[in-house]
Structures are given as structure tokens and as C-alpha cells.
């Protein structure tokens, strides 16, 4: 864990120092603690620091949401979008842009979070409410995602202005990060983190099967409701802040299991620390390989995550054989 924190600190330093204009560590330190309004200080304090802080929050949220999703659905290939959270957020944002004229990122946040929450509630009802099972929840989430992304595509085709405003958000980006956005989403992410850590023990029991979990004293309905609430808070806030970013919640829990084993009481804290490492690292790579422009972090994580996902599927299939 100490090594993980050390790696995270190094990646945070790289996130602040590296960009279209590389900055020496002395300038980074000066901009963080002795802001005098110079060009370097403005870059550090007003551009890269908010970007790094938002990356920390979003990475933590996506990693924890992925670990909880995989435990809730008993599917090692599950990721946060499986419950339709990303689709709900995207549908709410495109509706706000096209029908209400919302144009600012701070305006997107509240609509995206509301859409994520509503769709999570609908998926829980479609999945059977108190009789919900992992398979029913996954099927309901997949159906909701397909319908909502169809709606999003239809609105964008009919409204070119909505398409222009939404295209960078749907890719997933930290480029427009502001401290005001951080201030809006961090309470939801903090609540989701706390809730995820509190239900680690009953989720451990549920991974053994419903009957075994009941025998061990786990309350299945309450645990599922709290797990979905945690995923909604974490993934909804992260998606609202910077758009749907894929594969972070899939890759990191798998990496962590190789270090900790199957105990969620260890998986969740490690995922909370190492997921921002992946997200901020991908953001730095996107800034470096396309200077003076940049590649959005959502594209970089997709390029990394695609081959990893294929390898995970192949390994799972070989294990079954």
C-alpha cells in the first residue's frame, strides 16, 4: 500500500509538470505554494492542479465502482456502465443541451448525475426490486443502455449544435477541469467511497452465492440496494464531471486481485489508490504523444483497455476449458 501511494504521488507530480509546456519541478512547487501570477504559476494553479485533483477523484470513483459492480453481479468482466449509469448520464446531458439550452460544464454535472440516478433506480425495478439477482440486474442495465444510447444518437443526428457541444464530453476528458466542478462532485464521490467500504464484508459473503450469504448472516436486498447506490454515486458523479471513461473500472480490480486475493476489504482500498494512477497516467500519455495538442484520456484508456479486455476473456475461456 505504501508503494501504491508512492506511485500515485509520482503520477500526480507528472500530471502537474507534463503538458504542452513542460515545467521543471521548481516551477511546479512555486505555482502550488507561492502563486505570484506568472505564466507558469497560472498553468499550475488554474489548469493542471484542478485537472489532477479531478483525475484523482474520478479515478478513485471508477475503480471502486468497478470492484463493487464485479462483486454485485458476480461477473469478473463487469464494469460501471453495466447498470446503465453512463447511458443515463449521457441521455440527461444531451436532453439538457438540446431542449434546455444548457451550455456550461457546471450545468452538465447536475443533469448527468440526475440521469444516472434515475436510470439506476429504473434498472433496479426492472431487475426485480427485492427479488433482483445479478443476472437480472445485468440484463436490465444492458437493455436500458441500448435504449438510451439509441436516444442519444437520435438527438445528436437531429440537433447539430447538441452534437458539437457533446462530442468532447462523450469521449471522456479531463481537459476542461475546474475547481468549481471538483467542488460539486466530491461530496457525492466521498459518500460513495464510504458506502462501498462499509459494505465490503456482506459483498464478500454474496460472492459465495445467495444461500451461503444468507447462512453467513448477510442481508441480500439491503446489500444490493446499498451497492447500487454506491455505484450510482461514484460512477454518476465521475461521468457527470468528465464524461464516460471506460475500462478503468474493469482493469484495476483485476490487477488488484493479483496483489490482495479475493477479499474486498483489501480490493476496495487498493482500487481506490491505483485507479487514479491509471487514469492520470493515461492523461499524461495523451498529452505527451500528441504535443502541442492532446488525445483525450477516454481514448487512451479505451486503447489500453481493449487488448486487456480481450486477454481477460481469453483467459476466462481457457480456465473454463
PDB file of C-alpha atoms in Angstrom:
ATOM      1  CA  UNK A   1       0.000   0.000   0.000  1.00  0.00           C
ATOM      2  CA  UNK A   2       2.866   2.386   0.764  1.00  0.00           C
ATOM      3  CA  UNK A   3       4.364   1.606  -2.648  1.00  0.00           C
ATOM      4  CA  UNK A   4       0.978   2.283  -4.253  1.00  0.00           C
ATOM      5  CA  UNK A   5       0.751   5.670  -2.550  1.00  0.00           C
ATOM      6  CA  UNK A   6       4.310   6.449  -3.664  1.00  0.00           C
ATOM      7  CA  UNK A   7       3.446   5.642  -7.289  1.00  0.00           C
ATOM      8  CA  UNK A   8       0.313   7.777  -7.018  1.00  0.00           C
ATOM      9  CA  UNK A   9       2.327  10.769  -5.769  1.00  0.00           C
ATOM     10  CA  UNK A  10       4.780  10.400  -8.663  1.00  0.00           C
ATOM     11  CA  UNK A  11       1.950  10.263 -11.210  1.00  0.00           C
ATOM     12  CA  UNK A  12       0.327  13.345  -9.636  1.00  0.00           C
ATOM     13  CA  UNK A  13       3.620  15.223  -9.929  1.00  0.00           C
ATOM     14  CA  UNK A  14       3.904  14.169 -13.577  1.00  0.00           C
ATOM     15  CA  UNK A  15       0.312  15.273 -14.209  1.00  0.00           C
ATOM     16  CA  UNK A  16       1.130  18.784 -12.974  1.00  0.00           C
ATOM     17  CA  UNK A  17       4.572  19.050 -14.591  1.00  0.00           C
ATOM     18  CA  UNK A  18       3.900  17.489 -18.009  1.00  0.00           C
ATOM     19  CA  UNK A  19       1.841  19.040 -20.775  1.00  0.00           C
ATOM     20  CA  UNK A  20       2.057  21.161 -23.896  1.00  0.00           C
ATOM     21  CA  UNK A  21       4.550  23.248 -21.908  1.00  0.00           C
ATOM     22  CA  UNK A  22       6.794  21.061 -19.702  1.00  0.00           C
ATOM     23  CA  UNK A  23       7.538  22.622 -16.316  1.00  0.00           C
ATOM     24  CA  UNK A  24      10.522  21.919 -14.045  1.00  0.00           C
ATOM     25  CA  UNK A  25       9.648  20.703 -10.552  1.00  0.00           C
ATOM     26  CA  UNK A  26      10.826  24.013  -9.094  1.00  0.00           C
ATOM     27  CA  UNK A  27       8.179  25.881 -11.084  1.00  0.00           C
ATOM     28  CA  UNK A  28       5.574  23.302 -10.066  1.00  0.00           C
ATOM     29  CA  UNK A  29       6.414  23.808  -6.399  1.00  0.00           C
ATOM     30  CA  UNK A  30       6.349  27.591  -6.786  1.00  0.00           C
ATOM     31  CA  UNK A  31       2.979  27.518  -8.540  1.00  0.00           C
ATOM     32  CA  UNK A  32       1.455  25.293  -5.855  1.00  0.00           C
ATOM     33  CA  UNK A  33       2.617  27.181  -2.794  1.00  0.00           C
ATOM     34  CA  UNK A  34       3.844  30.639  -3.921  1.00  0.00           C
ATOM     35  CA  UNK A  35       1.492  31.717  -6.713  1.00  0.00           C
ATOM     36  CA  UNK A  36       2.628  35.168  -7.868  1.00  0.00           C
ATOM     37  CA  UNK A  37       0.679  35.255 -11.127  1.00  0.00           C
ATOM     38  CA  UNK A  38       3.479  34.345 -13.517  1.00  0.00           C
ATOM     39  CA  UNK A  39       2.647  32.272 -16.614  1.00  0.00           C
ATOM     40  CA  UNK A  40       3.980  29.085 -15.004  1.00  0.00           C
ATOM     41  CA  UNK A  41       2.085  29.743 -11.782  1.00  0.00           C
ATOM     42  CA  UNK A  42      -1.170  30.225 -13.704  1.00  0.00           C
ATOM     43  CA  UNK A  43      -0.641  26.984 -15.620  1.00  0.00           C
ATOM     44  CA  UNK A  44      -0.016  25.065 -12.396  1.00  0.00           C
ATOM     45  CA  UNK A  45      -2.675  26.601 -10.156  1.00  0.00           C
ATOM     46  CA  UNK A  46      -5.503  27.245 -12.615  1.00  0.00           C
ATOM     47  CA  UNK A  47      -5.103  24.491 -15.232  1.00  0.00           C
ATOM     48  CA  UNK A  48      -3.115  21.466 -14.138  1.00  0.00           C
ATOM     49  CA  UNK A  49      -3.924  21.358 -10.420  1.00  0.00           C
ATOM     50  CA  UNK A  50      -7.724  21.205 -10.986  1.00  0.00           C
ATOM     51  CA  UNK A  51      -7.126  18.612 -13.721  1.00  0.00           C
ATOM     52  CA  UNK A  52      -5.044  16.464 -11.391  1.00  0.00           C
ATOM     53  CA  UNK A  53      -7.454  16.738  -8.467  1.00  0.00           C
ATOM     54  CA  UNK A  54     -10.412  15.838 -10.683  1.00  0.00           C
ATOM     55  CA  UNK A  55      -8.424  12.914 -12.092  1.00  0.00           C
ATOM     56  CA  UNK A  56      -7.777  11.679  -8.554  1.00  0.00           C
ATOM     57  CA  UNK A  57     -11.472  11.831  -7.675  1.00  0.00           C
ATOM     58  CA  UNK A  58     -12.725  10.314 -10.928  1.00  0.00           C
ATOM     59  CA  UNK A  59     -10.116   7.545 -10.921  1.00  0.00           C
ATOM     60  CA  UNK A  60     -10.979   6.575  -7.354  1.00  0.00           C
ATOM     61  CA  UNK A  61     -14.688   6.608  -8.168  1.00  0.00           C
ATOM     62  CA  UNK A  62     -14.380   4.469 -11.305  1.00  0.00           C
ATOM     63  CA  UNK A  63     -12.069   1.915  -9.683  1.00  0.00           C
ATOM     64  CA  UNK A  64     -14.301   1.434  -6.650  1.00  0.00           C
ATOM     65  CA  UNK A  65     -17.455   1.344  -8.794  1.00  0.00           C
ATOM     66  CA  UNK A  66     -15.907  -1.367 -10.960  1.00  0.00           C
ATOM     67  CA  UNK A  67     -14.902  -3.509  -7.983  1.00  0.00           C
ATOM     68  CA  UNK A  68     -18.376  -3.187  -6.433  1.00  0.00           C
ATOM     69  CA  UNK A  69     -20.035  -3.983  -9.777  1.00  0.00           C
ATOM     70  CA  UNK A  70     -17.964  -7.120 -10.241  1.00  0.00           C
ATOM     71  CA  UNK A  71     -18.879  -8.300  -6.749  1.00  0.00           C
ATOM     72  CA  UNK A  72     -22.563  -7.363  -7.096  1.00  0.00           C
ATOM     73  CA  UNK A  73     -23.044  -9.159 -10.450  1.00  0.00           C
ATOM     74  CA  UNK A  74     -20.511 -11.931  -9.726  1.00  0.00           C
ATOM     75  CA  UNK A  75     -19.112 -11.123 -13.147  1.00  0.00           C
ATOM     76  CA  UNK A  76     -15.347 -10.521 -13.339  1.00  0.00           C
ATOM     77  CA  UNK A  77     -15.817  -8.724 -16.672  1.00  0.00           C
ATOM     78  CA  UNK A  78     -18.367  -6.231 -15.335  1.00  0.00           C
ATOM     79  CA  UNK A  79     -17.614  -2.508 -15.358  1.00  0.00           C
ATOM     80  CA  UNK A  80     -19.526   0.540 -14.058  1.00  0.00           C
ATOM     81  CA  UNK A  81     -21.513   1.141 -17.254  1.00  0.00           C
ATOM     82  CA  UNK A  82     -23.219  -2.247 -16.931  1.00  0.00           C
ATOM     83  CA  UNK A  83     -26.057  -0.772 -14.837  1.00  0.00           C
ATOM     84  CA  UNK A  84     -26.791   1.918 -17.423  1.00  0.00           C
ATOM     85  CA  UNK A  85     -25.231   4.725 -15.385  1.00  0.00           C
ATOM     86  CA  UNK A  86     -23.185   6.112 -18.278  1.00  0.00           C
ATOM     87  CA  UNK A  87     -26.144   5.898 -20.637  1.00  0.00           C
ATOM     88  CA  UNK A  88     -28.444   7.674 -18.180  1.00  0.00           C
ATOM     89  CA  UNK A  89     -25.944  10.475 -17.677  1.00  0.00           C
ATOM     90  CA  UNK A  90     -25.399  10.895 -21.424  1.00  0.00           C
ATOM     91  CA  UNK A  91     -29.148  10.942 -22.130  1.00  0.00           C
ATOM     92  CA  UNK A  92     -29.728  13.610 -19.480  1.00  0.00           C
ATOM     93  CA  UNK A  93     -26.879  15.786 -20.769  1.00  0.00           C
ATOM     94  CA  UNK A  94     -27.931  15.614 -24.416  1.00  0.00           C
ATOM     95  CA  UNK A  95     -31.515  16.449 -23.379  1.00  0.00           C
ATOM     96  CA  UNK A  96     -30.308  19.448 -21.354  1.00  0.00           C
ATOM     97  CA  UNK A  97     -28.245  20.714 -24.294  1.00  0.00           C
ATOM     98  CA  UNK A  98     -30.844  20.173 -26.997  1.00  0.00           C
ATOM     99  CA  UNK A  99     -34.066  21.106 -25.197  1.00  0.00           C
ATOM    100  CA  UNK A 100     -32.993  23.407 -22.344  1.00  0.00           C
ATOM    101  CA  UNK A 101     -30.039  25.205 -23.921  1.00  0.00           C
ATOM    102  CA  UNK A 102     -27.525  24.275 -21.202  1.00  0.00           C
ATOM    103  CA  UNK A 103     -24.008  25.089 -22.423  1.00  0.00           C
ATOM    104  CA  UNK A 104     -21.669  25.029 -19.406  1.00  0.00           C
ATOM    105  CA  UNK A 105     -19.865  22.083 -17.853  1.00  0.00           C
ATOM    106  CA  UNK A 106     -21.165  23.049 -14.421  1.00  0.00           C
ATOM    107  CA  UNK A 107     -24.657  22.789 -15.848  1.00  0.00           C
ATOM    108  CA  UNK A 108     -23.952  19.345 -17.296  1.00  0.00           C
ATOM    109  CA  UNK A 109     -22.934  17.992 -13.889  1.00  0.00           C
ATOM    110  CA  UNK A 110     -26.343  18.175 -12.248  1.00  0.00           C
ATOM    111  CA  UNK A 111     -28.247  16.823 -15.251  1.00  0.00           C
ATOM    112  CA  UNK A 112     -25.771  13.970 -15.712  1.00  0.00           C
ATOM    113  CA  UNK A 113     -25.957  12.998 -12.078  1.00  0.00           C
ATOM    114  CA  UNK A 114     -29.769  13.132 -12.103  1.00  0.00           C
ATOM    115  CA  UNK A 115     -29.895  10.956 -15.225  1.00  0.00           C
ATOM    116  CA  UNK A 116     -27.539   8.408 -13.689  1.00  0.00           C
ATOM    117  CA  UNK A 117     -29.609   8.220 -10.504  1.00  0.00           C
ATOM    118  CA  UNK A 118     -32.951   7.847 -12.315  1.00  0.00           C
ATOM    119  CA  UNK A 119     -31.674   5.102 -14.619  1.00  0.00           C
ATOM    120  CA  UNK A 120     -30.118   3.186 -11.714  1.00  0.00           C
ATOM    121  CA  UNK A 121     -33.479   3.236  -9.930  1.00  0.00           C
ATOM    122  CA  UNK A 122     -35.279   2.070 -13.100  1.00  0.00           C
ATOM    123  CA  UNK A 123     -32.754  -0.740 -13.617  1.00  0.00           C
ATOM    124  CA  UNK A 124     -33.259  -1.889 -10.026  1.00  0.00           C
ATOM    125  CA  UNK A 125     -37.043  -2.012 -10.534  1.00  0.00           C
ATOM    126  CA  UNK A 126     -36.718  -3.823 -13.886  1.00  0.00           C
ATOM    127  CA  UNK A 127     -34.267  -6.238 -12.299  1.00  0.00           C
ATOM    128  CA  UNK A 128     -36.875  -7.377  -9.815  1.00  0.00           C
ATOM    129  CA  UNK A 129     -36.515  -4.943  -6.896  1.00  0.00           C
ATOM    130  CA  UNK A 130     -36.277  -7.116  -3.783  1.00  0.00           C
ATOM    131  CA  UNK A 131     -36.092 -10.223  -5.921  1.00  0.00           C
ATOM    132  CA  UNK A 132     -33.242  -8.845  -8.021  1.00  0.00           C
ATOM    133  CA  UNK A 133     -30.465 -11.217  -8.984  1.00  0.00           C
ATOM    134  CA  UNK A 134     -27.068 -10.450 -10.562  1.00  0.00           C
ATOM    135  CA  UNK A 135     -28.248 -11.765 -13.953  1.00  0.00           C
ATOM    136  CA  UNK A 136     -31.480  -9.733 -13.900  1.00  0.00           C
ATOM    137  CA  UNK A 137     -29.635  -6.544 -12.963  1.00  0.00           C
ATOM    138  CA  UNK A 138     -27.070  -7.052 -15.741  1.00  0.00           C
ATOM    139  CA  UNK A 139     -29.779  -7.736 -18.341  1.00  0.00           C
ATOM    140  CA  UNK A 140     -31.865  -4.747 -17.225  1.00  0.00           C
ATOM    141  CA  UNK A 141     -28.796  -2.484 -17.328  1.00  0.00           C
ATOM    142  CA  UNK A 142     -27.818  -3.693 -20.800  1.00  0.00           C
ATOM    143  CA  UNK A 143     -31.346  -3.120 -22.134  1.00  0.00           C
ATOM    144  CA  UNK A 144     -31.534   0.365 -20.615  1.00  0.00           C
ATOM    145  CA  UNK A 145     -28.104   1.279 -22.017  1.00  0.00           C
ATOM    146  CA  UNK A 146     -29.061   0.172 -25.543  1.00  0.00           C
ATOM    147  CA  UNK A 147     -32.304   2.169 -25.495  1.00  0.00           C
ATOM    148  CA  UNK A 148     -30.745   5.315 -24.020  1.00  0.00           C
ATOM    149  CA  UNK A 149     -27.711   5.383 -26.305  1.00  0.00           C
ATOM    150  CA  UNK A 150     -30.123   4.991 -29.242  1.00  0.00           C
ATOM    151  CA  UNK A 151     -31.953   8.063 -27.959  1.00  0.00           C
ATOM    152  CA  UNK A 152     -28.668   9.970 -27.565  1.00  0.00           C
ATOM    153  CA  UNK A 153     -27.625   9.172 -31.136  1.00  0.00           C
ATOM    154  CA  UNK A 154     -31.034  10.205 -32.488  1.00  0.00           C
ATOM    155  CA  UNK A 155     -30.966  13.580 -30.723  1.00  0.00           C
ATOM    156  CA  UNK A 156     -27.418  14.271 -31.905  1.00  0.00           C
ATOM    157  CA  UNK A 157     -28.322  13.474 -35.508  1.00  0.00           C
ATOM    158  CA  UNK A 158     -31.308  15.818 -35.367  1.00  0.00           C
ATOM    159  CA  UNK A 159     -29.500  18.626 -33.496  1.00  0.00           C
ATOM    160  CA  UNK A 160     -26.037  19.504 -34.813  1.00  0.00           C
ATOM    161  CA  UNK A 161     -25.492  22.026 -32.007  1.00  0.00           C
ATOM    162  CA  UNK A 162     -26.011  19.297 -29.429  1.00  0.00           C
ATOM    163  CA  UNK A 163     -23.546  17.114 -31.331  1.00  0.00           C
ATOM    164  CA  UNK A 164     -20.867  19.831 -31.323  1.00  0.00           C
ATOM    165  CA  UNK A 165     -21.227  20.504 -27.596  1.00  0.00           C
ATOM    166  CA  UNK A 166     -21.476  16.870 -26.545  1.00  0.00           C
ATOM    167  CA  UNK A 167     -18.734  15.275 -28.606  1.00  0.00           C
ATOM    168  CA  UNK A 168     -15.842  16.024 -26.239  1.00  0.00           C
ATOM    169  CA  UNK A 169     -17.896  15.128 -23.172  1.00  0.00           C
ATOM    170  CA  UNK A 170     -18.897  11.722 -24.574  1.00  0.00           C
ATOM    171  CA  UNK A 171     -15.266  10.865 -25.368  1.00  0.00           C
ATOM    172  CA  UNK A 172     -14.259  11.359 -21.722  1.00  0.00           C
ATOM    173  CA  UNK A 173     -11.846  14.161 -20.918  1.00  0.00           C
ATOM    174  CA  UNK A 174     -10.150  15.960 -18.032  1.00  0.00           C
ATOM    175  CA  UNK A 175      -9.153  18.909 -20.229  1.00  0.00           C
ATOM    176  CA  UNK A 176     -11.948  21.220 -19.037  1.00  0.00           C
ATOM    177  CA  UNK A 177     -11.458  20.529 -15.328  1.00  0.00           C
ATOM    178  CA  UNK A 178     -12.234  23.381 -12.951  1.00  0.00           C
ATOM    179  CA  UNK A 179     -12.184  23.614  -9.187  1.00  0.00           C
ATOM    180  CA  UNK A 180     -15.879  24.523  -9.308  1.00  0.00           C
ATOM    181  CA  UNK A 181     -16.575  21.116 -10.877  1.00  0.00           C
ATOM    182  CA  UNK A 182     -14.457  19.431  -8.197  1.00  0.00           C
ATOM    183  CA  UNK A 183     -16.465  21.231  -5.541  1.00  0.00           C
ATOM    184  CA  UNK A 184     -19.739  19.954  -6.990  1.00  0.00           C
ATOM    185  CA  UNK A 185     -18.841  16.274  -7.343  1.00  0.00           C
ATOM    186  CA  UNK A 186     -16.543  15.496  -4.405  1.00  0.00           C
ATOM    187  CA  UNK A 187     -19.322  15.147  -1.771  1.00  0.00           C
ATOM    188  CA  UNK A 188     -21.065  12.515  -3.908  1.00  0.00           C
ATOM    189  CA  UNK A 189     -17.810  10.641  -4.533  1.00  0.00           C
ATOM    190  CA  UNK A 190     -16.892  10.779  -0.843  1.00  0.00           C
ATOM    191  CA  UNK A 191     -20.301   9.368   0.105  1.00  0.00           C
ATOM    192  CA  UNK A 192     -19.944   6.612  -2.500  1.00  0.00           C
ATOM    193  CA  UNK A 193     -16.446   5.695  -1.277  1.00  0.00           C
ATOM    194  CA  UNK A 194     -17.604   5.475   2.340  1.00  0.00           C
ATOM    195  CA  UNK A 195     -20.631   3.366   1.390  1.00  0.00           C
ATOM    196  CA  UNK A 196     -18.539   0.986  -0.735  1.00  0.00           C
ATOM    197  CA  UNK A 197     -16.058   0.419   2.086  1.00  0.00           C
ATOM    198  CA  UNK A 198     -18.867  -0.210   4.604  1.00  0.00           C
ATOM    199  CA  UNK A 199     -20.472  -2.990   2.529  1.00  0.00           C
ATOM    200  CA  UNK A 200     -17.239  -4.850   1.733  1.00  0.00           C
ATOM    201  CA  UNK A 201     -17.947  -7.643   4.238  1.00  0.00           C
ATOM    202  CA  UNK A 202     -21.507  -8.508   3.066  1.00  0.00           C
ATOM    203  CA  UNK A 203     -20.361  -8.276  -0.565  1.00  0.00           C
ATOM    204  CA  UNK A 204     -17.676 -10.833   0.279  1.00  0.00           C
ATOM    205  CA  UNK A 205     -20.400 -13.154   1.520  1.00  0.00           C
ATOM    206  CA  UNK A 206     -22.583 -12.566  -1.566  1.00  0.00           C
ATOM    207  CA  UNK A 207     -19.753 -13.597  -3.900  1.00  0.00           C
ATOM    208  CA  UNK A 208     -20.112 -17.105  -2.408  1.00  0.00           C
ATOM    209  CA  UNK A 209     -23.728 -17.341  -3.584  1.00  0.00           C
ATOM    210  CA  UNK A 210     -27.076 -16.217  -2.183  1.00  0.00           C
ATOM    211  CA  UNK A 211     -27.700 -19.258   0.009  1.00  0.00           C
ATOM    212  CA  UNK A 212     -24.229 -19.148   1.533  1.00  0.00           C
ATOM    213  CA  UNK A 213     -24.526 -15.390   2.057  1.00  0.00           C
ATOM    214  CA  UNK A 214     -27.819 -15.852   3.941  1.00  0.00           C
ATOM    215  CA  UNK A 215     -26.245 -18.561   6.064  1.00  0.00           C
ATOM    216  CA  UNK A 216     -23.429 -16.158   6.937  1.00  0.00           C
ATOM    217  CA  UNK A 217     -25.956 -13.506   8.020  1.00  0.00           C
ATOM    218  CA  UNK A 218     -25.801 -11.162   5.011  1.00  0.00           C
ATOM    219  CA  UNK A 219     -28.952  -9.181   4.173  1.00  0.00           C
ATOM    220  CA  UNK A 220     -29.114  -9.629   0.399  1.00  0.00           C
ATOM    221  CA  UNK A 221     -31.695  -6.987  -0.528  1.00  0.00           C
ATOM    222  CA  UNK A 222     -30.161  -4.296   1.651  1.00  0.00           C
ATOM    223  CA  UNK A 223     -26.664  -5.076   0.376  1.00  0.00           C
ATOM    224  CA  UNK A 224     -27.766  -4.932  -3.271  1.00  0.00           C
ATOM    225  CA  UNK A 225     -29.575  -1.625  -2.747  1.00  0.00           C
ATOM    226  CA  UNK A 226     -26.566  -0.103  -0.982  1.00  0.00           C
ATOM    227  CA  UNK A 227     -24.199  -1.448  -3.639  1.00  0.00           C
ATOM    228  CA  UNK A 228     -26.286   0.078  -6.443  1.00  0.00           C
ATOM    229  CA  UNK A 229     -26.489   3.351  -4.530  1.00  0.00           C
ATOM    230  CA  UNK A 230     -22.709   3.350  -4.131  1.00  0.00           C
ATOM    231  CA  UNK A 231     -22.154   2.665  -7.857  1.00  0.00           C
ATOM    232  CA  UNK A 232     -24.643   5.395  -8.765  1.00  0.00           C
ATOM    233  CA  UNK A 233     -22.928   7.961  -6.541  1.00  0.00           C
ATOM    234  CA  UNK A 234     -19.428   7.021  -7.717  1.00  0.00           C
ATOM    235  CA  UNK A 235     -19.992   6.453 -11.417  1.00  0.00           C
ATOM    236  CA  UNK A 236     -22.700   9.096 -11.736  1.00  0.00           C
ATOM    237  CA  UNK A 237     -20.507  11.817 -10.267  1.00  0.00           C
ATOM    238  CA  UNK A 238     -17.457  10.726 -12.277  1.00  0.00           C
ATOM    239  CA  UNK A 239     -19.418  10.587 -15.530  1.00  0.00           C
ATOM    240  CA  UNK A 240     -21.045  13.924 -14.814  1.00  0.00           C
ATOM    241  CA  UNK A 241     -17.670  15.576 -14.267  1.00  0.00           C
ATOM    242  CA  UNK A 242     -15.781  14.402 -17.339  1.00  0.00           C
ATOM    243  CA  UNK A 243     -17.944  12.089 -19.444  1.00  0.00           C
ATOM    244  CA  UNK A 244     -17.994   8.295 -19.701  1.00  0.00           C
ATOM    245  CA  UNK A 245     -14.476   6.895 -19.316  1.00  0.00           C
ATOM    246  CA  UNK A 246     -14.320   3.170 -19.969  1.00  0.00           C
ATOM    247  CA  UNK A 247     -12.169   0.247 -18.816  1.00  0.00           C
ATOM    248  CA  UNK A 248     -10.678   1.869 -15.679  1.00  0.00           C
ATOM    249  CA  UNK A 249     -13.255   0.100 -13.508  1.00  0.00           C
ATOM    250  CA  UNK A 250     -12.596  -3.157 -15.355  1.00  0.00           C
ATOM    251  CA  UNK A 251      -8.800  -3.269 -15.439  1.00  0.00           C
ATOM    252  CA  UNK A 252      -7.774  -2.067 -11.988  1.00  0.00           C
ATOM    253  CA  UNK A 253      -9.831  -4.520  -9.865  1.00  0.00           C
ATOM    254  CA  UNK A 254      -8.295  -7.389 -11.856  1.00  0.00           C
ATOM    255  CA  UNK A 255      -4.807  -6.039 -11.243  1.00  0.00           C
ATOM    256  CA  UNK A 256      -5.566  -5.576  -7.551  1.00  0.00           C
ATOM    257  CA  UNK A 257      -6.854  -9.135  -7.110  1.00  0.00           C
ATOM    258  CA  UNK A 258      -3.448 -10.387  -8.168  1.00  0.00           C
ATOM    259  CA  UNK A 259      -1.983  -8.495  -5.192  1.00  0.00           C
ATOM    260  CA  UNK A 260      -4.632  -8.917  -2.496  1.00  0.00           C
ATOM    261  CA  UNK A 261      -6.596 -12.055  -3.353  1.00  0.00           C
ATOM    262  CA  UNK A 262     -10.425 -12.086  -3.396  1.00  0.00           C
ATOM    263  CA  UNK A 263     -11.102 -10.202  -0.141  1.00  0.00           C
ATOM    264  CA  UNK A 264     -12.988  -6.986  -0.950  1.00  0.00           C
ATOM    265  CA  UNK A 265     -11.842  -5.418   2.313  1.00  0.00           C
ATOM    266  CA  UNK A 266      -8.433  -5.169   0.629  1.00  0.00           C
ATOM    267  CA  UNK A 267      -9.507  -4.924  -3.026  1.00  0.00           C
ATOM    268  CA  UNK A 268     -11.511  -1.734  -2.480  1.00  0.00           C
ATOM    269  CA  UNK A 269      -8.772   0.338  -0.753  1.00  0.00           C
ATOM    270  CA  UNK A 270      -6.174  -0.773  -3.303  1.00  0.00           C
ATOM    271  CA  UNK A 271      -8.536   0.022  -6.194  1.00  0.00           C
ATOM    272  CA  UNK A 272      -9.151   3.473  -4.720  1.00  0.00           C
ATOM    273  CA  UNK A 273      -5.395   4.194  -4.780  1.00  0.00           C
ATOM    274  CA  UNK A 274      -4.334   2.511  -8.034  1.00  0.00           C
ATOM    275  CA  UNK A 275      -7.239   3.585 -10.275  1.00  0.00           C
ATOM    276  CA  UNK A 276      -6.148   7.258 -10.229  1.00  0.00           C
ATOM    277  CA  UNK A 277      -2.663   6.044 -11.174  1.00  0.00           C
ATOM    278  CA  UNK A 278      -4.079   4.510 -14.356  1.00  0.00           C
ATOM    279  CA  UNK A 279      -6.342   7.452 -15.179  1.00  0.00           C
ATOM    280  CA  UNK A 280      -3.789  10.207 -14.553  1.00  0.00           C
ATOM    281  CA  UNK A 281      -1.082   8.144 -16.260  1.00  0.00           C
ATOM    282  CA  UNK A 282      -3.289   7.772 -19.338  1.00  0.00           C
ATOM    283  CA  UNK A 283      -3.987  11.523 -19.256  1.00  0.00           C
ATOM    284  CA  UNK A 284      -0.247  12.285 -19.171  1.00  0.00           C
ATOM    285  CA  UNK A 285       0.383   9.883 -22.066  1.00  0.00           C
ATOM    286  CA  UNK A 286      -2.365  11.580 -24.080  1.00  0.00           C
ATOM    287  CA  UNK A 287      -0.687  14.953 -23.554  1.00  0.00           C
ATOM    288  CA  UNK A 288       2.790  13.719 -24.450  1.00  0.00           C
ATOM    289  CA  UNK A 289       2.185  11.720 -27.638  1.00  0.00           C
ATOM    290  CA  UNK A 290       0.233  14.460 -29.446  1.00  0.00           C
ATOM    291  CA  UNK A 291       2.071  17.670 -28.462  1.00  0.00           C
ATOM    292  CA  UNK A 292       1.208  20.510 -28.729  1.00  0.00           C
ATOM    293  CA  UNK A 293      -2.326  19.096 -28.922  1.00  0.00           C
ATOM    294  CA  UNK A 294      -3.557  16.138 -26.845  1.00  0.00           C
ATOM    295  CA  UNK A 295      -5.534  12.908 -27.045  1.00  0.00           C
ATOM    296  CA  UNK A 296      -8.468  12.725 -24.639  1.00  0.00           C
ATOM    297  CA  UNK A 297      -7.989  10.408 -21.689  1.00  0.00           C
ATOM    298  CA  UNK A 298     -11.108   8.408 -22.593  1.00  0.00           C
ATOM    299  CA  UNK A 299      -9.499   7.449 -25.914  1.00  0.00           C
ATOM    300  CA  UNK A 300      -6.230   6.421 -24.234  1.00  0.00           C
ATOM    301  CA  UNK A 301      -7.956   4.222 -21.637  1.00  0.00           C
ATOM    302  CA  UNK A 302     -10.018   2.603 -24.412  1.00  0.00           C
ATOM    303  CA  UNK A 303      -6.871   1.881 -26.445  1.00  0.00           C
ATOM    304  CA  UNK A 304      -5.248   0.318 -23.369  1.00  0.00           C
ATOM    305  CA  UNK A 305      -8.361  -1.426 -22.126  1.00  0.00           C
ATOM    306  CA  UNK A 306      -9.408  -3.082 -25.389  1.00  0.00           C
ATOM    307  CA  UNK A 307      -6.464  -5.525 -25.565  1.00  0.00           C
ATOM    308  CA  UNK A 308      -6.641  -6.090 -21.799  1.00  0.00           C
ATOM    309  CA  UNK A 309     -10.338  -6.968 -22.060  1.00  0.00           C
ATOM    310  CA  UNK A 310      -9.641  -9.433 -24.896  1.00  0.00           C
ATOM    311  CA  UNK A 311      -6.912 -11.070 -22.814  1.00  0.00           C
ATOM    312  CA  UNK A 312      -9.223 -11.364 -19.804  1.00  0.00           C
ATOM    313  CA  UNK A 313     -11.914 -13.003 -21.930  1.00  0.00           C
ATOM    314  CA  UNK A 314      -9.382 -15.433 -23.436  1.00  0.00           C
ATOM    315  CA  UNK A 315      -8.016 -16.311 -20.016  1.00  0.00           C
ATOM    316  CA  UNK A 316     -11.523 -16.883 -18.620  1.00  0.00           C
ATOM    317  CA  UNK A 317     -12.394 -19.100 -21.572  1.00  0.00           C
ATOM    318  CA  UNK A 318      -9.213 -21.141 -21.170  1.00  0.00           C
ATOM    319  CA  UNK A 319      -9.938 -21.576 -17.478  1.00  0.00           C
ATOM    320  CA  UNK A 320     -13.409 -22.933 -18.315  1.00  0.00           C
ATOM    321  CA  UNK A 321     -11.917 -25.382 -20.806  1.00  0.00           C
TER     322      UNK A 321
END
